[in-house]
Amino acid sequence: MSDKLRVAVIGCGRMGQHYAHVYNTLPDTELVAIAEYNPTRRQIVGERFGVKAVYQDAATLFEEVQPDIAAIVLPGKFIKGAVLAAVAAGVRGVTTDKPIGALLSDADEMVKACADQGVVFGGGNLQRAMGEVHEAGMWLQNGDFGRLTGGSVHNWGGEISGGGCQHISVLRLFAGAEVQEVTAWATPEDVLNGDSDAGLIVNGRLRMTNGLEVSIFGTKTPFSGVDVWSDNALVRWDWDPPEIYQGFDSQGRRIRQDRPFTPYEFPEFYYLGTSIRSFIDAVQTGSELWISGFDLRQALEVAIAARNSARHGNVPTMLPLADRDQTLYPIPYRWDGGDVTDRIQPDLEAGSPWSGY
Ligand SMILES: NC(=O)c1ccc[n+]([C@@H]2O[C@H](COP(=O)([O-])OP(=O)(O)OC[C@H]3O[C@@H](n4cnc5c(N)ncnc54)[C@H](O)[C@@H]3O)[C@@H](O)[C@H]2O)c1
């Protein structure tokens, strides 16, 4: 009997196939089952990864298979049902991808169900779990750059929950604190008054629980990530590995430092690999998750708070939100999936070997 962790991937579209490839490659995991609704894709992906236990959905899979790990890579509207089914099936760990959901109480329910049953609840392919981003976060939290004095979030627009959860997750890591208060302005008005984040551009300000003040720019600036700074240093995540600046030259400009990051064991998997590695370690040893379902829930809550603040006339809005029955829907592709929003993955692509992102 193998002592590898037995993994089921639920949802084997574009992103799910990346997960399947990683779990099929790592030395301490074994891909044992797949749930995929589209019958042709199910067959193609099963053959591609040599998995015979293929099912149409999570409920059918868990009737016959009890994996150690379930990776839920479904369109948003199916995530909660699959996470709860995995917990009920007795998995040791479950992951989801972004955004975690649309209804805040759904996100609460998933976080609570996992906590109550002692199930490790991981996040997904988020840059917070990129090796270099995590390492820079540890340097910041160890005080290597001194006390933080400010922060900014750039390009938090267009998709404040769907894509914007990347920014909030990195910011919370870098600041070492939670978002406590949100004040926001947003356009266009018809989107602001709708129920989706598609096309919503938000400018505003966050106050963190450690007192840090963070400006939000949804309107275009030269950057598109998260900056945090201290008296003499700046750590900039602008997608991909962070840039570190420390000290000033004779003209007062910041000096970029070439501080090396720890190399990847599987560079071809990039940050999905480091995200999954931290998740497996958490399942095996109880170590810290680099991205968690809790992180995704916090990001959804900040997005809803910003939308509310802007709707009500930039009213400073405290977190946690008292009303948990609030929603913010992501773009239709994320919520409903590619097959029903005219972004169907071609069979040839589903059957092709991994070619990186
Ligand atoms: N973190 C990232 O970088 C990133 C990037 C893209 C997508 N995503 C997220 O990943 C998830 C999936 O996105 P995708 O790009 O793979 O979409 P996709 O449409 O390519 O794949 C979704 C797959 O799920 C299957 N499916 C739908 N309902 C199902 C059900 N009830 N049971 C089993 N299978 C079902 C579909 O047939 C499809 O194959 C979404 O939540 C999306 O927001 C994250």
Tab-separated table of C-alpha atoms and ligand atoms in Angstrom:
chain	number	residue	atom	x	y	z
A	1	MET	CA	0.000	0.000	0.000
A	2	SER	CA	1.445	3.356	-1.082
A	3	ASP	CA	1.931	5.997	1.603
A	4	LYS	CA	1.349	8.778	-0.916
A	5	LEU	CA	-1.520	11.179	-0.306
A	6	ARG	CA	-4.460	10.147	-2.507
A	7	VAL	CA	-5.832	13.119	-4.424
A	8	ALA	CA	-9.108	13.786	-6.242
A	9	VAL	CA	-9.421	16.796	-8.555
A	10	ILE	CA	-13.001	18.059	-8.817
A	11	GLY	CA	-13.459	20.116	-11.986
A	12	CYS	CA	-10.938	19.329	-14.687
A	13	GLY	CA	-11.159	22.279	-17.047
A	14	ARG	CA	-8.237	24.574	-17.807
A	15	MET	CA	-7.199	25.223	-14.210
A	16	GLY	CA	-8.128	21.766	-12.891
A	17	GLN	CA	-5.813	20.166	-15.452
A	18	HIS	CA	-2.915	22.223	-14.046
A	19	TYR	CA	-3.718	20.897	-10.561
A	20	ALA	CA	-4.003	17.348	-11.904
A	21	HIS	CA	-0.606	17.669	-13.551
A	22	VAL	CA	1.073	18.902	-10.353
A	23	TYR	CA	-0.503	16.216	-8.148
A	24	ASN	CA	0.368	13.590	-10.746
A	25	THR	CA	4.022	14.651	-10.658
A	26	LEU	CA	4.884	15.362	-6.998
A	27	PRO	CA	6.628	12.415	-5.303
A	28	ASP	CA	4.309	12.295	-2.272
A	29	THR	CA	0.916	12.542	-3.998
A	30	GLU	CA	-1.031	10.277	-6.295
A	31	LEU	CA	-3.936	11.427	-8.487
A	32	VAL	CA	-6.547	8.726	-7.894
A	33	ALA	CA	-9.826	10.219	-9.147
A	34	ILE	CA	-11.303	13.000	-11.244
A	35	ALA	CA	-14.760	14.569	-11.288
A	36	GLU	CA	-15.545	16.417	-14.499
A	37	TYR	CA	-19.013	17.284	-15.765
A	38	ASN	CA	-18.237	17.490	-19.490
A	39	PRO	CA	-18.193	13.801	-20.672
A	40	THR	CA	-15.735	14.250	-23.533
A	41	ARG	CA	-13.320	16.271	-21.411
A	42	ARG	CA	-13.719	13.765	-18.568
A	43	GLN	CA	-12.581	10.941	-20.817
A	44	ILE	CA	-9.757	12.920	-22.414
A	45	VAL	CA	-8.369	14.165	-19.092
A	46	GLY	CA	-8.699	10.733	-17.469
A	47	GLU	CA	-6.649	9.217	-20.288
A	48	ARG	CA	-4.133	12.060	-20.224
A	49	PHE	CA	-3.365	11.444	-16.545
A	50	GLY	CA	-3.884	7.690	-16.535
A	51	VAL	CA	-6.817	7.906	-14.089
A	52	LYS	CA	-9.580	5.320	-14.472
A	53	ALA	CA	-11.768	6.524	-11.577
A	54	VAL	CA	-13.593	9.325	-13.379
A	55	TYR	CA	-16.983	10.708	-12.283
A	56	GLN	CA	-19.347	13.394	-13.397
A	57	ASP	CA	-19.413	15.372	-10.139
A	58	ALA	CA	-18.216	15.528	-6.546
A	59	ALA	CA	-21.198	13.694	-5.023
A	60	THR	CA	-20.774	10.691	-7.340
A	61	LEU	CA	-17.021	10.582	-6.772
A	62	PHE	CA	-17.281	10.624	-2.976
A	63	GLU	CA	-19.799	7.754	-3.044
A	64	GLU	CA	-17.007	5.502	-4.325
A	65	VAL	CA	-13.669	7.096	-3.453
A	66	GLN	CA	-12.294	8.472	-0.197
A	67	PRO	CA	-9.279	10.595	-1.073
A	68	ASP	CA	-6.959	12.237	1.456
A	69	ILE	CA	-7.132	15.480	-0.502
A	70	ALA	CA	-9.787	17.075	-2.706
A	71	ALA	CA	-8.793	19.927	-5.014
A	72	ILE	CA	-11.953	21.820	-5.971
A	73	VAL	CA	-11.366	23.688	-9.231
A	74	LEU	CA	-14.945	24.413	-10.227
A	75	PRO	CA	-16.855	27.432	-11.480
A	76	GLY	CA	-17.783	29.572	-8.454
A	77	LYS	CA	-21.385	28.515	-8.097
A	78	PHE	CA	-20.408	24.868	-7.492
A	79	ILE	CA	-17.551	25.462	-5.032
A	80	LYS	CA	-19.450	25.451	-1.726
A	81	GLY	CA	-21.340	22.224	-2.470
A	82	ALA	CA	-18.122	20.434	-3.397
A	83	VAL	CA	-16.136	21.730	-0.402
A	84	LEU	CA	-18.864	20.614	2.016
A	85	ALA	CA	-19.164	17.245	0.242
A	86	ALA	CA	-15.395	16.760	0.591
A	87	VAL	CA	-15.520	17.562	4.316
A	88	ALA	CA	-18.458	15.164	4.775
A	89	ALA	CA	-16.478	12.479	2.913
A	90	GLY	CA	-13.699	12.730	5.513
A	91	VAL	CA	-10.841	14.266	3.526
A	92	ARG	CA	-7.797	15.538	5.426
A	93	GLY	CA	-7.455	18.601	3.255
A	94	VAL	CA	-9.468	20.479	0.646
A	95	THR	CA	-8.510	23.406	-1.590
A	96	THR	CA	-10.517	25.868	-3.590
A	97	ASP	CA	-9.581	28.513	-6.115
A	98	LYS	CA	-10.524	32.147	-6.523
A	99	PRO	CA	-12.904	33.709	-5.809
A	100	ILE	CA	-14.212	31.482	-3.018
A	101	GLY	CA	-17.846	32.424	-3.636
A	102	ALA	CA	-20.299	35.270	-4.012
A	103	LEU	CA	-22.322	35.089	-0.767
A	104	LEU	CA	-20.315	35.964	2.332
A	105	SER	CA	-22.169	33.474	4.555
A	106	ASP	CA	-21.271	30.693	2.067
A	107	ALA	CA	-17.602	31.522	2.560
A	108	ASP	CA	-18.129	31.543	6.342
A	109	GLU	CA	-19.816	28.146	6.145
A	110	MET	CA	-16.913	26.573	4.247
A	111	VAL	CA	-14.301	28.010	6.620
A	112	LYS	CA	-16.296	26.844	9.664
A	113	ALA	CA	-17.038	23.361	8.297
A	114	CYS	CA	-13.323	22.761	7.705
A	115	ALA	CA	-12.304	24.191	11.090
A	116	ASP	CA	-14.941	22.143	12.955
A	117	GLN	CA	-13.806	18.895	11.317
A	118	GLY	CA	-10.069	19.639	11.503
A	119	VAL	CA	-9.792	19.686	7.701
A	120	VAL	CA	-6.975	21.809	6.237
A	121	PHE	CA	-8.630	24.387	3.965
A	122	GLY	CA	-6.202	25.636	1.322
A	123	GLY	CA	-6.566	28.408	-1.250
A	124	GLY	CA	-5.417	27.953	-4.820
A	125	ASN	CA	-3.270	29.426	-7.544
A	126	LEU	CA	-2.765	32.774	-5.837
A	127	GLN	CA	0.345	34.936	-5.902
A	128	ARG	CA	0.318	35.179	-2.100
A	129	ALA	CA	1.536	31.552	-2.211
A	130	MET	CA	4.302	32.245	-4.745
A	131	GLY	CA	7.601	31.227	-3.120
A	132	GLU	CA	9.161	34.674	-3.479
A	133	VAL	CA	6.049	36.534	-2.306
A	134	HIS	CA	5.790	34.334	0.763
A	135	GLU	CA	9.495	34.787	1.509
A	136	ALA	CA	9.274	38.581	1.164
A	137	GLY	CA	6.262	38.447	3.503
A	138	MET	CA	8.360	36.566	6.077
A	139	TRP	CA	11.191	39.128	5.760
A	140	LEU	CA	8.660	41.896	6.361
A	141	GLN	CA	7.100	40.125	9.320
A	142	ASN	CA	10.552	39.413	10.808
A	143	GLY	CA	11.204	43.158	10.796
A	144	ASP	CA	14.022	43.061	8.196
A	145	PHE	CA	12.833	46.388	6.744
A	146	GLY	CA	11.842	48.080	9.981
A	147	ARG	CA	8.395	49.273	10.976
A	148	LEU	CA	5.984	49.722	8.077
A	149	THR	CA	4.745	53.271	7.557
A	150	GLY	CA	2.458	53.009	4.508
A	151	GLY	CA	1.033	50.943	1.682
A	152	SER	CA	-0.824	51.126	-1.616
A	153	VAL	CA	-2.870	48.818	-3.834
A	154	HIS	CA	-2.811	49.486	-7.590
A	155	ASN	CA	-5.102	48.423	-10.411
A	156	TRP	CA	-7.730	47.089	-8.026
A	157	GLY	CA	-10.234	47.445	-10.749
A	158	GLY	CA	-12.312	45.572	-13.219
A	159	GLU	CA	-12.763	42.573	-10.932
A	160	ILE	CA	-12.362	43.499	-7.260
A	161	SER	CA	-13.341	40.072	-5.943
A	162	GLY	CA	-12.440	37.766	-8.865
A	163	GLY	CA	-8.955	39.120	-9.571
A	164	GLY	CA	-8.703	41.616	-6.716
A	165	CYS	CA	-8.485	38.871	-4.111
A	166	GLN	CA	-4.862	38.519	-5.277
A	167	HIS	CA	-4.110	42.058	-4.081
A	168	ILE	CA	-5.880	41.784	-0.739
A	169	SER	CA	-4.223	38.457	0.040
A	170	VAL	CA	-0.727	39.839	-0.649
A	171	LEU	CA	-1.458	43.044	1.248
A	172	ARG	CA	-2.561	41.155	4.389
A	173	LEU	CA	0.601	39.038	4.206
A	174	PHE	CA	2.934	42.018	3.721
A	175	ALA	CA	1.219	44.155	6.356
A	176	GLY	CA	0.960	41.238	8.790
A	177	ALA	CA	-2.514	42.547	9.662
A	178	GLU	CA	-6.173	42.377	8.723
A	179	VAL	CA	-8.192	45.058	6.972
A	180	GLN	CA	-10.160	46.884	9.644
A	181	GLU	CA	-11.867	49.734	7.793
A	182	VAL	CA	-12.611	50.458	4.126
A	183	THR	CA	-13.517	53.801	2.553
A	184	ALA	CA	-14.122	53.709	-1.185
A	185	TRP	CA	-15.345	55.536	-4.270
A	186	ALA	CA	-16.352	53.547	-7.363
A	187	THR	CA	-17.473	53.887	-10.970
A	188	PRO	CA	-19.361	53.294	-13.211
A	189	GLU	CA	-22.585	53.840	-11.322
A	190	ASP	CA	-24.635	51.158	-13.086
A	191	VAL	CA	-22.045	48.513	-12.127
A	192	LEU	CA	-21.817	49.889	-8.580
A	193	ASN	CA	-25.547	49.403	-8.194
A	194	GLY	CA	-25.523	45.948	-9.780
A	195	ASP	CA	-24.622	42.624	-8.204
A	196	SER	CA	-21.361	41.861	-10.048
A	197	ASP	CA	-17.790	43.156	-9.816
A	198	ALA	CA	-17.360	43.090	-13.622
A	199	GLY	CA	-15.922	46.451	-14.651
A	200	LEU	CA	-16.080	48.079	-11.200
A	201	ILE	CA	-13.246	50.591	-10.701
A	202	VAL	CA	-12.596	51.360	-7.034
A	203	ASN	CA	-10.399	54.032	-5.465
A	204	GLY	CA	-10.195	54.349	-1.720
A	205	ARG	CA	-8.371	53.749	1.498
A	206	LEU	CA	-7.915	50.825	3.847
A	207	ARG	CA	-6.950	50.987	7.479
A	208	MET	CA	-5.294	47.843	8.770
A	209	THR	CA	-5.598	46.420	12.293
A	210	ASN	CA	-1.991	47.523	13.017
A	211	GLY	CA	-2.859	51.116	12.073
A	212	LEU	CA	-1.243	50.999	8.608
A	213	GLU	CA	-2.992	53.292	6.081
A	214	VAL	CA	-3.223	51.899	2.550
A	215	SER	CA	-4.372	53.837	-0.536
A	216	ILE	CA	-6.338	51.949	-3.196
A	217	PHE	CA	-6.009	52.944	-6.846
A	218	GLY	CA	-8.473	51.377	-9.245
A	219	THR	CA	-7.837	54.197	-11.693
A	220	LYS	CA	-4.740	53.430	-13.736
A	221	THR	CA	-1.278	54.158	-12.267
A	222	PRO	CA	2.089	52.872	-13.587
A	223	PHE	CA	1.716	49.861	-11.250
A	224	SER	CA	-0.736	47.044	-10.766
A	225	GLY	CA	0.111	45.356	-7.490
A	226	VAL	CA	0.813	46.125	-3.829
A	227	ASP	CA	3.511	48.374	-2.313
A	228	VAL	CA	4.386	48.545	1.368
A	229	TRP	CA	7.118	50.780	2.728
A	230	SER	CA	9.017	51.712	5.859
A	231	ASP	CA	11.260	54.701	6.532
A	232	ASN	CA	14.024	53.444	4.250
A	233	ALA	CA	12.631	50.436	2.342
A	234	LEU	CA	9.962	49.535	-0.200
A	235	VAL	CA	8.661	46.058	-1.005
A	236	ARG	CA	6.778	46.003	-4.289
A	237	TRP	CA	4.661	43.107	-5.520
A	238	ASP	CA	3.686	44.005	-9.075
A	239	TRP	CA	2.847	40.420	-10.080
A	240	ASP	CA	5.659	37.911	-10.150
A	241	PRO	CA	8.553	37.991	-7.644
A	242	PRO	CA	8.605	41.120	-5.458
A	243	GLU	CA	11.091	43.945	-5.926
A	244	ILE	CA	12.977	44.995	-2.808
A	245	TYR	CA	14.356	48.515	-2.395
A	246	GLN	CA	16.438	49.633	0.563
A	247	GLY	CA	18.207	52.937	1.163
A	248	PHE	CA	18.549	55.989	-1.114
A	249	ASP	CA	21.218	57.112	-3.576
A	250	SER	CA	22.852	60.555	-3.577
A	251	GLN	CA	19.847	61.937	-5.498
A	252	GLY	CA	17.317	60.509	-3.074
A	253	ARG	CA	16.173	57.670	-5.342
A	254	ARG	CA	15.423	54.252	-3.899
A	255	ILE	CA	18.152	51.615	-4.407
A	256	ARG	CA	16.969	48.233	-5.733
A	257	GLN	CA	18.474	45.314	-3.802
A	258	ASP	CA	19.315	41.999	-5.383
A	259	ARG	CA	18.393	39.815	-2.415
A	260	PRO	CA	18.167	36.214	-3.621
A	261	PHE	CA	15.031	34.134	-3.096
A	262	THR	CA	15.019	30.400	-2.394
A	263	PRO	CA	14.949	28.477	-5.712
A	264	TYR	CA	11.911	26.348	-6.611
A	265	GLU	CA	11.938	22.565	-6.433
A	266	PHE	CA	9.570	22.444	-9.417
A	267	PRO	CA	10.056	25.729	-11.304
A	268	GLU	CA	7.832	24.528	-14.163
A	269	PHE	CA	4.784	24.658	-11.866
A	270	TYR	CA	5.603	28.207	-10.735
A	271	TYR	CA	3.349	29.399	-7.922
A	272	LEU	CA	0.709	26.710	-8.271
A	273	GLY	CA	3.548	24.368	-7.264
A	274	THR	CA	4.494	26.365	-4.153
A	275	SER	CA	0.827	26.801	-3.225
A	276	ILE	CA	0.217	23.051	-3.449
A	277	ARG	CA	3.503	22.288	-1.641
A	278	SER	CA	2.517	24.435	1.334
A	279	PHE	CA	-0.915	22.773	1.344
A	280	ILE	CA	0.524	19.241	1.331
A	281	ASP	CA	2.959	20.201	4.098
A	282	ALA	CA	0.043	21.594	6.115
A	283	VAL	CA	-1.880	18.315	5.686
A	284	GLN	CA	1.170	16.210	6.575
A	285	THR	CA	2.691	18.267	9.383
A	286	GLY	CA	0.194	20.957	10.399
A	287	SER	CA	2.514	23.697	9.085
A	288	GLU	CA	1.264	27.103	7.982
A	289	LEU	CA	-0.749	27.468	4.767
A	290	TRP	CA	0.637	30.023	2.341
A	291	ILE	CA	-2.858	30.641	0.974
A	292	SER	CA	-6.002	29.478	2.719
A	293	GLY	CA	-9.768	29.423	2.327
A	294	PHE	CA	-9.780	31.912	5.202
A	295	ASP	CA	-7.608	34.276	3.101
A	296	LEU	CA	-10.078	34.008	0.222
A	297	ARG	CA	-13.005	34.710	2.565
A	298	GLN	CA	-11.223	37.824	3.903
A	299	ALA	CA	-10.658	39.061	0.340
A	300	LEU	CA	-14.336	38.634	-0.567
A	301	GLU	CA	-15.316	40.533	2.569
A	302	VAL	CA	-13.015	43.472	1.758
A	303	ALA	CA	-14.438	43.633	-1.783
A	304	ILE	CA	-18.022	43.676	-0.479
A	305	ALA	CA	-17.111	46.326	2.111
A	306	ALA	CA	-15.554	48.531	-0.589
A	307	ARG	CA	-18.607	48.170	-2.816
A	308	ASN	CA	-20.868	49.061	0.144
A	309	SER	CA	-18.770	52.046	1.171
A	310	ALA	CA	-18.855	53.451	-2.367
A	311	ARG	CA	-22.581	52.783	-2.734
A	312	HIS	CA	-23.418	54.648	0.443
A	313	GLY	CA	-21.304	57.715	-0.352
A	314	ASN	CA	-17.792	56.710	0.731
A	315	VAL	CA	-18.906	55.818	4.231
A	316	PRO	CA	-16.020	54.369	6.287
A	317	THR	CA	-17.042	50.717	6.689
A	318	MET	CA	-15.748	48.531	9.514
A	319	LEU	CA	-14.879	44.852	9.194
A	320	PRO	CA	-16.004	42.241	10.008
A	321	LEU	CA	-19.290	43.074	8.292
A	322	ALA	CA	-22.300	42.442	10.504
A	323	ASP	CA	-24.585	41.431	7.627
A	324	ARG	CA	-23.237	38.146	6.227
A	325	ASP	CA	-26.077	37.744	3.700
A	326	GLN	CA	-24.422	40.033	1.161
A	327	THR	CA	-23.232	39.014	-2.273
A	328	LEU	CA	-20.752	40.148	-4.895
A	329	TYR	CA	-20.728	38.020	-8.026
A	330	PRO	CA	-17.613	37.565	-10.154
A	331	ILE	CA	-17.586	37.743	-13.973
A	332	PRO	CA	-19.792	35.049	-15.576
A	333	TYR	CA	-16.800	32.944	-16.683
A	334	ARG	CA	-15.666	32.524	-13.087
A	335	TRP	CA	-19.165	31.937	-11.720
A	336	ASP	CA	-20.685	29.715	-14.439
A	337	GLY	CA	-17.611	28.237	-16.157
A	338	GLY	CA	-16.277	28.320	-19.709
A	339	ASP	CA	-18.685	25.799	-21.205
A	340	VAL	CA	-21.725	28.014	-20.595
A	341	THR	CA	-20.102	31.393	-21.261
A	342	ASP	CA	-18.691	30.729	-24.720
A	343	ARG	CA	-15.140	30.028	-23.552
A	344	ILE	CA	-15.236	26.291	-24.076
A	345	GLN	CA	-11.850	24.639	-23.750
A	346	PRO	CA	-11.043	22.842	-27.028
A	347	ASP	CA	-10.646	19.059	-26.651
A	348	LEU	CA	-7.190	19.238	-28.232
A	349	GLU	CA	-6.013	21.587	-25.472
A	350	ALA	CA	-7.557	19.413	-22.719
A	351	GLY	CA	-5.597	16.455	-24.042
A	352	SER	CA	-2.290	18.261	-24.520
A	353	PRO	CA	0.672	18.039	-22.156
A	354	TRP	CA	1.357	20.896	-19.736
A	355	SER	CA	3.056	23.777	-21.489
A	356	GLY	CA	3.298	26.135	-18.515
A	357	TYR	CA	1.114	29.203	-18.029
B	1	LIG	N1	-6.077	31.304	-9.695
B	1	LIG	C1	-6.062	31.505	-10.995
B	1	LIG	O1	-5.082	31.983	-11.564
B	1	LIG	C2	-7.271	31.121	-11.808
B	1	LIG	C3	-7.233	31.244	-13.199
B	1	LIG	C4	-8.355	30.810	-13.915
B	1	LIG	C5	-9.466	30.312	-13.245
B	1	LIG	N2	-9.466	30.243	-11.898
B	1	LIG	C6	-10.634	29.698	-11.168
B	1	LIG	O2	-10.637	28.284	-11.350
B	1	LIG	C7	-11.973	27.812	-11.452
B	1	LIG	C8	-12.155	27.032	-12.750
B	1	LIG	O3	-11.771	27.873	-13.838
B	1	LIG	P1	-11.332	27.254	-15.252
B	1	LIG	O4	-10.576	28.314	-15.957
B	1	LIG	O5	-10.683	25.933	-15.073
B	1	LIG	O6	-12.752	27.074	-15.926
B	1	LIG	P2	-13.202	25.996	-17.051
B	1	LIG	O7	-14.542	26.427	-17.487
B	1	LIG	O8	-12.113	25.831	-18.061
B	1	LIG	O9	-13.275	24.634	-16.227
B	1	LIG	C9	-14.291	24.343	-15.307
B	1	LIG	C10	-14.550	22.851	-15.421
B	1	LIG	O10	-15.466	22.437	-14.414
B	1	LIG	C11	-16.377	21.515	-15.001
B	1	LIG	N3	-17.603	21.518	-14.206
B	1	LIG	C12	-18.586	22.458	-14.170
B	1	LIG	N4	-19.507	22.118	-13.263
B	1	LIG	C13	-19.106	20.957	-12.709
B	1	LIG	C14	-19.632	20.115	-11.687
B	1	LIG	N5	-20.743	20.435	-11.048
B	1	LIG	N6	-18.955	18.990	-11.376
B	1	LIG	C15	-17.811	18.658	-12.016
B	1	LIG	N7	-17.273	19.416	-12.981
B	1	LIG	C16	-17.904	20.552	-13.313
B	1	LIG	C17	-16.581	22.022	-16.393
B	1	LIG	O11	-17.097	20.992	-17.244
B	1	LIG	C18	-15.182	22.479	-16.767
B	1	LIG	O12	-14.427	21.460	-17.365
B	1	LIG	C19	-12.879	29.043	-11.331
B	1	LIG	O13	-13.249	29.174	-9.971
B	1	LIG	C20	-11.963	30.191	-11.713
B	1	LIG	O14	-12.345	31.432	-11.147
B	1	LIG	C21	-8.391	30.621	-11.168
